[in-house]
Structure formats: C-alpha cells, structure tokens
mmCIF file of C-alpha atoms and ligand atoms in Angstrom:
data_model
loop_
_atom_site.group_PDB
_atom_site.id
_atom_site.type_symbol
_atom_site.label_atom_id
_atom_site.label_comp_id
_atom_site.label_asym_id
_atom_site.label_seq_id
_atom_site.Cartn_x
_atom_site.Cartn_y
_atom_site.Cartn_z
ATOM 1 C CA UNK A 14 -6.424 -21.058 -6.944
ATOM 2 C CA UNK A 15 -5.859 -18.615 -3.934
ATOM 3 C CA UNK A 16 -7.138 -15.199 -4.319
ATOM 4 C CA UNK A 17 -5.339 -12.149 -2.475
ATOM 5 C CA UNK A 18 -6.858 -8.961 -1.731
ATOM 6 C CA UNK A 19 -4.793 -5.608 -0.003
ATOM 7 C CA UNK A 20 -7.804 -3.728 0.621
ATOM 8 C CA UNK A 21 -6.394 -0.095 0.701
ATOM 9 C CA UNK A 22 -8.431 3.104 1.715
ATOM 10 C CA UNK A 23 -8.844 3.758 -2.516
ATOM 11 C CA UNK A 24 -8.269 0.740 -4.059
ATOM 12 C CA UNK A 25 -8.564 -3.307 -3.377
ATOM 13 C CA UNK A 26 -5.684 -4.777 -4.719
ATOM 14 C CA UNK A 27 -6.249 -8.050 -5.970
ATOM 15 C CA UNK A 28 -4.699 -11.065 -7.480
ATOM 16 C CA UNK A 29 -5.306 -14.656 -7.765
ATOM 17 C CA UNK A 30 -2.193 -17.175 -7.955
ATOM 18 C CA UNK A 31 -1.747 -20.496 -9.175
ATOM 19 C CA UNK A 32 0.449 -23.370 -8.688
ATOM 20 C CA UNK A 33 2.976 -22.018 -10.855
ATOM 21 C CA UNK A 34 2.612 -18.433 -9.250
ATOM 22 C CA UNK A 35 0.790 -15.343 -9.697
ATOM 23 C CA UNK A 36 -2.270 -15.675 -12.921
ATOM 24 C CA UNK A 37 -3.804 -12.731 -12.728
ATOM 25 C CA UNK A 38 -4.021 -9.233 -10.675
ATOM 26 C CA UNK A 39 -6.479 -5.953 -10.788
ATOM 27 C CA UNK A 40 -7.319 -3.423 -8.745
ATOM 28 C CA UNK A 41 -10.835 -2.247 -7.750
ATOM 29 C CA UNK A 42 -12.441 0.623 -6.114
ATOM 30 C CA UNK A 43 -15.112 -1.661 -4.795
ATOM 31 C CA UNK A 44 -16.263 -4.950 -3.544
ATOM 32 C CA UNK A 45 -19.075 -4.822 -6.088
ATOM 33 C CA UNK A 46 -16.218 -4.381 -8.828
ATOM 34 C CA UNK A 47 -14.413 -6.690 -7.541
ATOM 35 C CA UNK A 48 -17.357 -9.480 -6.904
ATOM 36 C CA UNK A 49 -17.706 -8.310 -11.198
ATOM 37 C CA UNK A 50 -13.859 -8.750 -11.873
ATOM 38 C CA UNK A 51 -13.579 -12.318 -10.449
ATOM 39 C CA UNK A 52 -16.598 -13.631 -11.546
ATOM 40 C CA UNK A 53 -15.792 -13.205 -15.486
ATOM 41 C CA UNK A 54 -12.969 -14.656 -15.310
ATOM 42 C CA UNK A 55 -13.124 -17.329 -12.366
ATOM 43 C CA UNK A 56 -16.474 -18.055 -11.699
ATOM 44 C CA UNK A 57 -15.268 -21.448 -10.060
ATOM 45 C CA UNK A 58 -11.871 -21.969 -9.944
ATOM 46 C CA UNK A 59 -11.173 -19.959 -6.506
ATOM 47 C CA UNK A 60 -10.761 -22.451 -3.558
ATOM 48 C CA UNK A 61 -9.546 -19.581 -0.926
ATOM 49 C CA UNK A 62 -9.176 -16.054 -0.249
ATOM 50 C CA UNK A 63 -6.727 -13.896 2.175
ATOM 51 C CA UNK A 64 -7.262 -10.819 2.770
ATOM 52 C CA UNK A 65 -5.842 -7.768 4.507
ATOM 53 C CA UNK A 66 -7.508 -4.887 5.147
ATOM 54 C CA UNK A 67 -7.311 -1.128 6.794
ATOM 55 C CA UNK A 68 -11.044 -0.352 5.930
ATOM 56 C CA UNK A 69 -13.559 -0.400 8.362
ATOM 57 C CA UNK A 70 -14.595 -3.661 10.422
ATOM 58 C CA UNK A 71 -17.950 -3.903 8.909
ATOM 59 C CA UNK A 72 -17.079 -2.930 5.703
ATOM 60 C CA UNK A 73 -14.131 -6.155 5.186
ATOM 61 C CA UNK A 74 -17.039 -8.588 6.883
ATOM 62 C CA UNK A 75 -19.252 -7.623 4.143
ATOM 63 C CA UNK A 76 -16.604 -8.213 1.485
ATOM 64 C CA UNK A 77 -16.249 -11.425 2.912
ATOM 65 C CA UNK A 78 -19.647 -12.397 2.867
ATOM 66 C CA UNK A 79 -20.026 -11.400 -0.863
ATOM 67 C CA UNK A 80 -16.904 -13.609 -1.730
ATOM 68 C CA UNK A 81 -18.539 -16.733 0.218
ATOM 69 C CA UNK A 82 -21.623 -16.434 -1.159
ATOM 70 C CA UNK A 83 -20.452 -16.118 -4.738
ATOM 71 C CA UNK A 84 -17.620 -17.976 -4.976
ATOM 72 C CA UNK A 85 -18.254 -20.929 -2.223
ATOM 73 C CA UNK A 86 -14.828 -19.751 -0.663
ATOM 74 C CA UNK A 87 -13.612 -19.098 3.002
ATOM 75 C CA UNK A 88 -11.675 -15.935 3.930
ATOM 76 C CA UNK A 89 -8.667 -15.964 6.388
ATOM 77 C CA UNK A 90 -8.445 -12.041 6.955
ATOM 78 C CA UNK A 91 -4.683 -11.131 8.701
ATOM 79 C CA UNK A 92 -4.751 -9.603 12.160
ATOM 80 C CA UNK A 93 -2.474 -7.858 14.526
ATOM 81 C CA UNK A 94 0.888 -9.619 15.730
ATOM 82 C CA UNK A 95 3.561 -8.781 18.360
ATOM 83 C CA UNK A 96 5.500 -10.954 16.253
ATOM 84 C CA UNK A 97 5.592 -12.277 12.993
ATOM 85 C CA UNK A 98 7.842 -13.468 10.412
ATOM 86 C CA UNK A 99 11.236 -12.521 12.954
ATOM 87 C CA UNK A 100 10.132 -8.833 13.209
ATOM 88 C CA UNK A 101 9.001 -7.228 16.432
ATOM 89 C CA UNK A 102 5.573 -4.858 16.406
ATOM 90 C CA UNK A 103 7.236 -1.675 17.660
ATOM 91 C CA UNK A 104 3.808 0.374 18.383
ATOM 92 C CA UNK A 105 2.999 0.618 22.089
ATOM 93 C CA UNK A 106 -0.361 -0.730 21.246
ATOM 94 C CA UNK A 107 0.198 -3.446 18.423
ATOM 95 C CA UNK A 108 -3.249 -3.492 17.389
ATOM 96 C CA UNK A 109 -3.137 -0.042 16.201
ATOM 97 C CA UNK A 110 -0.375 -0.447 13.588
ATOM 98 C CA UNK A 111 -2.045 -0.328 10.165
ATOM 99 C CA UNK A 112 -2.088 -3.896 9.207
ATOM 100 C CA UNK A 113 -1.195 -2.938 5.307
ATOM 101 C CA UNK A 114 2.295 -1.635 7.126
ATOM 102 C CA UNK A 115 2.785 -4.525 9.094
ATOM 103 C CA UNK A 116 2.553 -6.956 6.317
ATOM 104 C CA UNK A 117 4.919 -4.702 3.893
ATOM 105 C CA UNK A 118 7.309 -4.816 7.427
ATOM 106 C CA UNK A 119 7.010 -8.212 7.481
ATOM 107 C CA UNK A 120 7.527 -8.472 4.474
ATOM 108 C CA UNK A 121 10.184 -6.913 3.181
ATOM 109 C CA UNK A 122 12.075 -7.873 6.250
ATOM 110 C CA UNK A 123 11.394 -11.814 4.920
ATOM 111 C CA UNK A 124 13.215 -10.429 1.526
ATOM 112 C CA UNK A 125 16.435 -8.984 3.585
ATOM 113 C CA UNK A 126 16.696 -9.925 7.032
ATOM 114 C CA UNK A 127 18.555 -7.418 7.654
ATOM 115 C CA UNK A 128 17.374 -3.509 8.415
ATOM 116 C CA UNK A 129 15.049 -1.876 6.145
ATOM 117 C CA UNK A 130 12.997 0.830 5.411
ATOM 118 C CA UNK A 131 9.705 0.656 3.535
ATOM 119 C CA UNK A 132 7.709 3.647 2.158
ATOM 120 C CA UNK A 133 4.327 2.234 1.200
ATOM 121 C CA UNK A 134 2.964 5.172 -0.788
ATOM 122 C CA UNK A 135 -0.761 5.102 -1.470
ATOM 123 C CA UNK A 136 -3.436 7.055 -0.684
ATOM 124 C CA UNK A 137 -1.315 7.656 2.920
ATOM 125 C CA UNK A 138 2.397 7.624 2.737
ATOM 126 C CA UNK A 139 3.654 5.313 5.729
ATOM 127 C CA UNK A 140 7.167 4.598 6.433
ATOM 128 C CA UNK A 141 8.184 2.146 8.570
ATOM 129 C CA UNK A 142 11.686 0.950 10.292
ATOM 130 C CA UNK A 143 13.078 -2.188 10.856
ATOM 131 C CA UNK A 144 17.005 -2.526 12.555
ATOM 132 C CA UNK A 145 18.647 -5.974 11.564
ATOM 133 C CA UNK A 146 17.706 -7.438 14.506
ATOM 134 C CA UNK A 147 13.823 -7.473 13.484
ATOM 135 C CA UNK A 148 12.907 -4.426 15.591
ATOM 136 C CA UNK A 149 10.446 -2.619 14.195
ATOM 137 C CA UNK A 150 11.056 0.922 15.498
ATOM 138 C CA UNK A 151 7.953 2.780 14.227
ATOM 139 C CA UNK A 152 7.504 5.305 11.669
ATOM 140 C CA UNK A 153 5.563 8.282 10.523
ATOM 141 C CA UNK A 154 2.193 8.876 8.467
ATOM 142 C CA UNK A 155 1.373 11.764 6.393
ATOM 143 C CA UNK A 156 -0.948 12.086 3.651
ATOM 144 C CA UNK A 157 0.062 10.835 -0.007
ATOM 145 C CA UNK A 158 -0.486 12.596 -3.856
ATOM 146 C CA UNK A 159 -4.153 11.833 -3.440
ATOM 147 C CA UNK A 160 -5.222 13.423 -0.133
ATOM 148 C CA UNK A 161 -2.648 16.539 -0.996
ATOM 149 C CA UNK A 162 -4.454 17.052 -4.338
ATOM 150 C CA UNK A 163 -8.028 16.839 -2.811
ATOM 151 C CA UNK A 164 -7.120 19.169 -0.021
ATOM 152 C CA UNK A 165 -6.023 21.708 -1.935
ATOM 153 C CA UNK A 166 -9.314 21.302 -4.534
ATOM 154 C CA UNK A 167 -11.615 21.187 -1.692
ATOM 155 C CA UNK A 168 -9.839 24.103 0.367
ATOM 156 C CA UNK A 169 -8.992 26.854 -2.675
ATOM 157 C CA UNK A 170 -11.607 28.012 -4.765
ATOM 158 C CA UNK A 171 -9.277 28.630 -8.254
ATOM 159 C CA UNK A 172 -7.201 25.387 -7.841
ATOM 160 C CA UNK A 173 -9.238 23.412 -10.715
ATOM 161 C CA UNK A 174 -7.480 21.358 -13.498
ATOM 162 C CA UNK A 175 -8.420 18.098 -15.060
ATOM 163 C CA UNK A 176 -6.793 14.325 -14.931
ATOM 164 C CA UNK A 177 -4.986 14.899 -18.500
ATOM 165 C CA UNK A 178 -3.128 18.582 -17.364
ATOM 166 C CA UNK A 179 -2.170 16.754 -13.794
ATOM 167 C CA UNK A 180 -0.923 13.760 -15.899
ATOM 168 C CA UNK A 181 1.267 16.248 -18.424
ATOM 169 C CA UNK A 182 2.469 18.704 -15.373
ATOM 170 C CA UNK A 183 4.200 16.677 -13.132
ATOM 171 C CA UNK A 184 7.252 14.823 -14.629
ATOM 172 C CA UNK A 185 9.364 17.518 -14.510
ATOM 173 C CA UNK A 186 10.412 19.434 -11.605
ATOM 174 C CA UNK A 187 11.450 23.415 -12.897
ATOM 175 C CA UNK A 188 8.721 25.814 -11.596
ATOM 176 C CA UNK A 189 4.847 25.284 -12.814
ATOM 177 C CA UNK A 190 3.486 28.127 -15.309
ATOM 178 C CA UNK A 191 0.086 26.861 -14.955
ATOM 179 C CA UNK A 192 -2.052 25.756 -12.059
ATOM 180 C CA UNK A 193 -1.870 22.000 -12.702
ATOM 181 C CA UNK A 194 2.019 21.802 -12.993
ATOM 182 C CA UNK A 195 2.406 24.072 -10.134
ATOM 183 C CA UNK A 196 0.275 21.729 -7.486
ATOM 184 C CA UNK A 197 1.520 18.550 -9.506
ATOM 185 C CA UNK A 198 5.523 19.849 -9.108
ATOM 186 C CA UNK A 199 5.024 21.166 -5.655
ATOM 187 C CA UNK A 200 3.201 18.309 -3.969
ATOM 188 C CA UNK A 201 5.952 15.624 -5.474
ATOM 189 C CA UNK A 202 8.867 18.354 -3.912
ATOM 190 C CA UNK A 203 7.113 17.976 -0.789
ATOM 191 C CA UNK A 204 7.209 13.795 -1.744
ATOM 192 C CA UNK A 205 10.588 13.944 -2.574
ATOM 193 C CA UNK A 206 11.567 15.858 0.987
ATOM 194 C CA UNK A 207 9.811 13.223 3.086
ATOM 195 C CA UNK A 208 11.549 10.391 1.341
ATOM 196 C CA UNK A 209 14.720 12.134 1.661
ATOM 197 C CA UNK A 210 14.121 12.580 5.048
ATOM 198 C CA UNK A 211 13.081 8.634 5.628
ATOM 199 C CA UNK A 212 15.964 7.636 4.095
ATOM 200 C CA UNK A 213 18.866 10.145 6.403
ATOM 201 C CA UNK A 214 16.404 9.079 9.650
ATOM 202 C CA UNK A 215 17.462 5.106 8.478
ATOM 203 C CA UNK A 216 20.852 5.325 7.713
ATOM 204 C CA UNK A 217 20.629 6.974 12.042
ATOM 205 C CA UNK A 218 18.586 4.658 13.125
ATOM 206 C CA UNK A 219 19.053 1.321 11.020
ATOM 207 C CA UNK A 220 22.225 1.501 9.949
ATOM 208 C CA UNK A 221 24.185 3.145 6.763
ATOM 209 C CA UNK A 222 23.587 -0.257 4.751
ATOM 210 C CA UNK A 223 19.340 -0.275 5.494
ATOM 211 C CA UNK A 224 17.672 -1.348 2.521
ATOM 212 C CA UNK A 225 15.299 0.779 1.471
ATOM 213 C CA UNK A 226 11.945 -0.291 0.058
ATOM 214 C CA UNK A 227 8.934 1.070 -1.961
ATOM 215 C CA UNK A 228 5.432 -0.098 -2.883
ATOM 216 C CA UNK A 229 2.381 1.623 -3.266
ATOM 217 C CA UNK A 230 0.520 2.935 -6.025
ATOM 218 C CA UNK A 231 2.963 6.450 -6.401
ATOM 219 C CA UNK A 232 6.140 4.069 -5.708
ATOM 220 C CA UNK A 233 7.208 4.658 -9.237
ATOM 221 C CA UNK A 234 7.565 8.282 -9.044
ATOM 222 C CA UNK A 235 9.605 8.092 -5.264
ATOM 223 C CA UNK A 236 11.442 5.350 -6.809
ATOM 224 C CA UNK A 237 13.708 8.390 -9.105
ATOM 225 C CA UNK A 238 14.451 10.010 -6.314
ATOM 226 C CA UNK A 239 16.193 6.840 -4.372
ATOM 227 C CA UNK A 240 18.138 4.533 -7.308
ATOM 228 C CA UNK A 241 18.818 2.153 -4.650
ATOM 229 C CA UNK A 242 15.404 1.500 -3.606
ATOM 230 C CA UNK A 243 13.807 -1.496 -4.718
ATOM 231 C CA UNK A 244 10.394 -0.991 -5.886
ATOM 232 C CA UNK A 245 8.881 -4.137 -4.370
ATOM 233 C CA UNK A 246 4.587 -3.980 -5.839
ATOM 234 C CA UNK A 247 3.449 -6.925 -3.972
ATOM 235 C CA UNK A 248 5.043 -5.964 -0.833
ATOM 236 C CA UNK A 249 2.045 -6.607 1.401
ATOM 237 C CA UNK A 250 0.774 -9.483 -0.441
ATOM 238 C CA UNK A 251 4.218 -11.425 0.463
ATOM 239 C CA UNK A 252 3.676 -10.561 3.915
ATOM 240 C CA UNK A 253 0.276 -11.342 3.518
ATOM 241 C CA UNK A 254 1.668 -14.977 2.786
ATOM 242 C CA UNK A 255 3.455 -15.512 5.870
ATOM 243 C CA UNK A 256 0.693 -14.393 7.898
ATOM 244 C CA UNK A 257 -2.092 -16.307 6.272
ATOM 245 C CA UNK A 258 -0.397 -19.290 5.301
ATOM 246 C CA UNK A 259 -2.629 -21.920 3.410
ATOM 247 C CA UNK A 260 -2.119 -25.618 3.004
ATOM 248 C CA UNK A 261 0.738 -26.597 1.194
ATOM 249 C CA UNK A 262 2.503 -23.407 2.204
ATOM 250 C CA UNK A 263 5.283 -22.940 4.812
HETATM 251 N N1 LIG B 11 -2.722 2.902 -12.518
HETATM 252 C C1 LIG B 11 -3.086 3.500 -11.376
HETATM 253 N N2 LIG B 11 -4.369 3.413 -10.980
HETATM 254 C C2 LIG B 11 -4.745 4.003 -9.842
HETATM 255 N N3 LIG B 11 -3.919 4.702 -9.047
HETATM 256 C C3 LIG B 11 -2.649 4.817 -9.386
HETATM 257 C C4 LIG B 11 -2.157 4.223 -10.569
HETATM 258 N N4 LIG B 11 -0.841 4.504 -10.649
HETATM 259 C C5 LIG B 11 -0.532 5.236 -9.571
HETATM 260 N N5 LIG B 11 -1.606 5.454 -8.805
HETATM 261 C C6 LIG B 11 -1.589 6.205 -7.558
HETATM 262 O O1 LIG B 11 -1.720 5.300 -6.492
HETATM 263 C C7 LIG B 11 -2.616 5.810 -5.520
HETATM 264 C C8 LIG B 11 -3.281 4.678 -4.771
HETATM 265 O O2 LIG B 11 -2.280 3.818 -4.255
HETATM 266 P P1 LIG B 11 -2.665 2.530 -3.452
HETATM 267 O O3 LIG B 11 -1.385 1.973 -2.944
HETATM 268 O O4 LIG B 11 -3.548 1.635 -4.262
HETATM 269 O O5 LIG B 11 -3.528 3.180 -2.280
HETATM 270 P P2 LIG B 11 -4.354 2.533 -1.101
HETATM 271 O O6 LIG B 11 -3.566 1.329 -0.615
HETATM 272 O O7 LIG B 11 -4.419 3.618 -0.103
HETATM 273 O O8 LIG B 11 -5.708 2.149 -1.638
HETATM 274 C C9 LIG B 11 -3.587 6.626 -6.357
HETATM 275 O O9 LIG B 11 -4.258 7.552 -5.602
HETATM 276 C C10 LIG B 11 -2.654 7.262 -7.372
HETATM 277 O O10 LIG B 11 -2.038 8.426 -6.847
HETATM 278 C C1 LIG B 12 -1.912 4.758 7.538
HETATM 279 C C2 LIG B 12 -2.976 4.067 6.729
HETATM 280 C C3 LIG B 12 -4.208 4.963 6.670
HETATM 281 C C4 LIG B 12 -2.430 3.849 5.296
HETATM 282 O O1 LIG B 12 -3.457 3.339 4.482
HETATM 283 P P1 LIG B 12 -3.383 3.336 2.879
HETATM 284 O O2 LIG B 12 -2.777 4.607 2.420
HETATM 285 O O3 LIG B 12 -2.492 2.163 2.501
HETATM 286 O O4 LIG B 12 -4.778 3.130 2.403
HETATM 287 C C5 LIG B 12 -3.317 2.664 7.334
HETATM 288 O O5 LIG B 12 -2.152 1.906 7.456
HETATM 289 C C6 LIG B 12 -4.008 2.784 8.667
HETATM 290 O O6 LIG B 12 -5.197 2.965 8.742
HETATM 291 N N1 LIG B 12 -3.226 2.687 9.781
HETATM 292 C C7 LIG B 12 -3.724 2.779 11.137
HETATM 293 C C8 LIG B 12 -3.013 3.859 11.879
HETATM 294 C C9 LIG B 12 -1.539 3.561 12.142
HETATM 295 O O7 LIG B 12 -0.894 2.795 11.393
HETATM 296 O O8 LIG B 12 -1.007 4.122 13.122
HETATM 297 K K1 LIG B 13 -0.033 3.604 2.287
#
C-alpha cells in the first residue's frame, strides 16, 4: 500500500491507496497525529510513502524520519521541475514555485491537456495558469478564509465570534446583522471577486475555452460561484503521482 501525504501550511493531507485505488484518506494537523492515524489502522501494511510538502525543510525531514522509523517505509518527497508532466515552470526561479501549486499544475494539466486554470484554496489561495501549449504563465497569491479571519481577530479588538456563529453566518450573501455573518459574508465577497477575477484574467490569457479548476479545503464554497469549474480534491496528489512515480506505475 502507498501512502500520500500534501503537507499544507494547516493541514497534512493524507491517504493511502491500494491496488484497486484509493482505501483510505484523513487529514491531520500534525505529524504526531498523523504517526497516530496510520498506525491504528495500518500498522504494517504501508510499503511506501510520497510526499509533498510547502512546510519548512527541517520540519518534512522530521516527518520522514517518524514514518521510517515506525512504519519501516522509505519516503520519495517531490522537488522542483522546469518540466514535468508536458507543462513548463513559468517562475523565473523554478525552485521558488510552491511545490503544492506545481503538482495541482501538473496535474490538472495531465486531466486536460489543454489550458487551465487552478485555484487551490487553502490556507493561501494560489491560482495558477497554464495556455494549451503547457506554459505555465504564473499566477497570484493572496491569503485564503483562514488567514483573513485570523487577521481580522488578531488586529480588531470587538471582532470575536465562535466556530458555530461563523459556520451559521456565511451561506448566504445579503448584508451581516451580527459580527460573525458580517466578517463570514464579507471575506467570501472578497473570495468571490478574486475568483472572478482569475477566471476574466484566463479567458485573456489562456483562451475563452480554459478549464477552470478548484481544490483546496474552501473549494466547495468557490465552486458556486463558477458552475463550470470542476472541483478536482486530490488535485495535488495526482500530480504528486507523476512526479513520484513508484514501481508498477507509469
Ligand atoms: N472539514 C474541514 N476541515 C478542515 N478545514 C476545512 C474543512 N472544510 C473546509 N476547510 C477549510 O480548508 C482550509 C484548509 O485547506 P487546506 O487546503 O487543507 O489548506 P493547506 O493546504 O494550506 O493546509 C481550512 O482553513 C478551512 O477554511
Ligand atoms: C503559496 C503557499 C503558501 C500556499 O500554501 P497552502 O495554502 O497550500 O498551505 C505555498 O504554495 C508556498 O509556500 N509557495 C511558495 C511561494 C510561491 O509559490 O511563490
Ligand atoms: K493553497
């Protein structure tokens, strides 16, 4: 059994596959969770791991210590590329492209090949452009519902409001009449503007028949706002595939 981790900056997506496909899949905050996760349920049955990750150096060696040691496994970790998979790194310096973006470029570009556009919205929101030829063209960065949240909590002194009023304010849209519903509704307008955006900067630069894809933990929620998008989860983890490829694998 393979195991596959997308080690974001709040969560380690994980999931472990099978002959037959994917078995299981969880996400932790932690390698310590995650160590606890696997080990309940596959104490032995793990033969390798793959890994991507955008957290610090040290921090991904140390995960991969803690999965040799307890589970007897080696860890291919994905690096930079020029090129991969048909698409061409478009950042000046390669290396600094965040590798979780390259992967989802990679891979959604495996899915079409043709242009794209995927908005990988997690605890950043990234969007990246691909033109049919496998250009990757760059893309832009700004900070996703997490980081807008906690900046306005750690930067206000009377913006407080608990998970169950954020959870209740922000599915509709009209204006908020309490504090959670007005920062819930206004930080998915500002969302909804960027992806907007994305998708009119595409249709310039990609062409009018880009295909447009999501993934990320908030991809749900952008996912209303563009009907044509396809909401693709385990975007990274099929690029992941192509750039770690394991026996028996193409
Ligand atoms: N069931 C869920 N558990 C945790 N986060 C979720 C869930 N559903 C949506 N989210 C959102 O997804 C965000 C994290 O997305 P993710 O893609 O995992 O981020 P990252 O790759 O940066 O770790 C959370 O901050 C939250 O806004
Ligand atoms: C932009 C990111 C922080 C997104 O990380 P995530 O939200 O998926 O945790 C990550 O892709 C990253 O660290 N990138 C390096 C900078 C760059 O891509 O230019
Ligand atoms: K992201």
């Amino acid at each position: 059994m393979i195991l596959e981790l997308d080690c974001g900056n709040s969560f380690i997506k994980w999931r472990v596959l099978a002959a037959g496909g994917s078995l299981a899949s969880g996400v932790a905050d932690n390698g310590e969770e995650l160590v606890r996760a696997l080990a309940d349920r596959f104490s032995r049955q793990l033969s390798v791991c793959r890994l991507v990750s955008v957290r610090a150096d040290d921090e991904t060696r140390l995960l991969c210590a803690a999965l040799t040691e307890r589970f007897n496994i080696d860890c291919q970790v994905a690096v930079p590329a020029q090129v991969l998979g048909g698409v061409h790194n478009g950042y000046e310096d390669y290396q600094r492209l965040g590798l979780d973006r390259w992967l989802a470029v990679v891979g959604a570009y495996s899915l079409e090949q043709g242009a794209c556009l995927v908005v990988d919205l997690g605890t950043a929101i990234t969007s990246d452009f691909v033109d049919g030829g496998g250009a990757h063209l760059g893309g832009f960065i700004c900070p996703g519902m997490p980081l807008m949240r906690s900046q306005l909590l750690t930067h206000t002194r009377r913006i407080r409001y608990d998970n169950a009023a954020a959870q209740q304010a922000g599915d509709s849209l009209v204006p908020g009449r309490s504090t959670a519903e007005a920062v819930e509704r206004g930080c998915r307008l500002m969302l909804r503007g960027f992806v907007n955006t994305q998708l009119e900067l595409a249709r310039q630069q990609c062409g009018a028949d880009v295909a447009v894809f999501l993934t990320g933990g908030d991809a749900a929620m952008a996912a209303e706002w563009v009907p044509a998008a396809r909401v693709v989860p385990d975007l990274v983890f099929i690029g992941l595939a192509i750039a770690c490829p394991l026996g028996g694998e193409s």
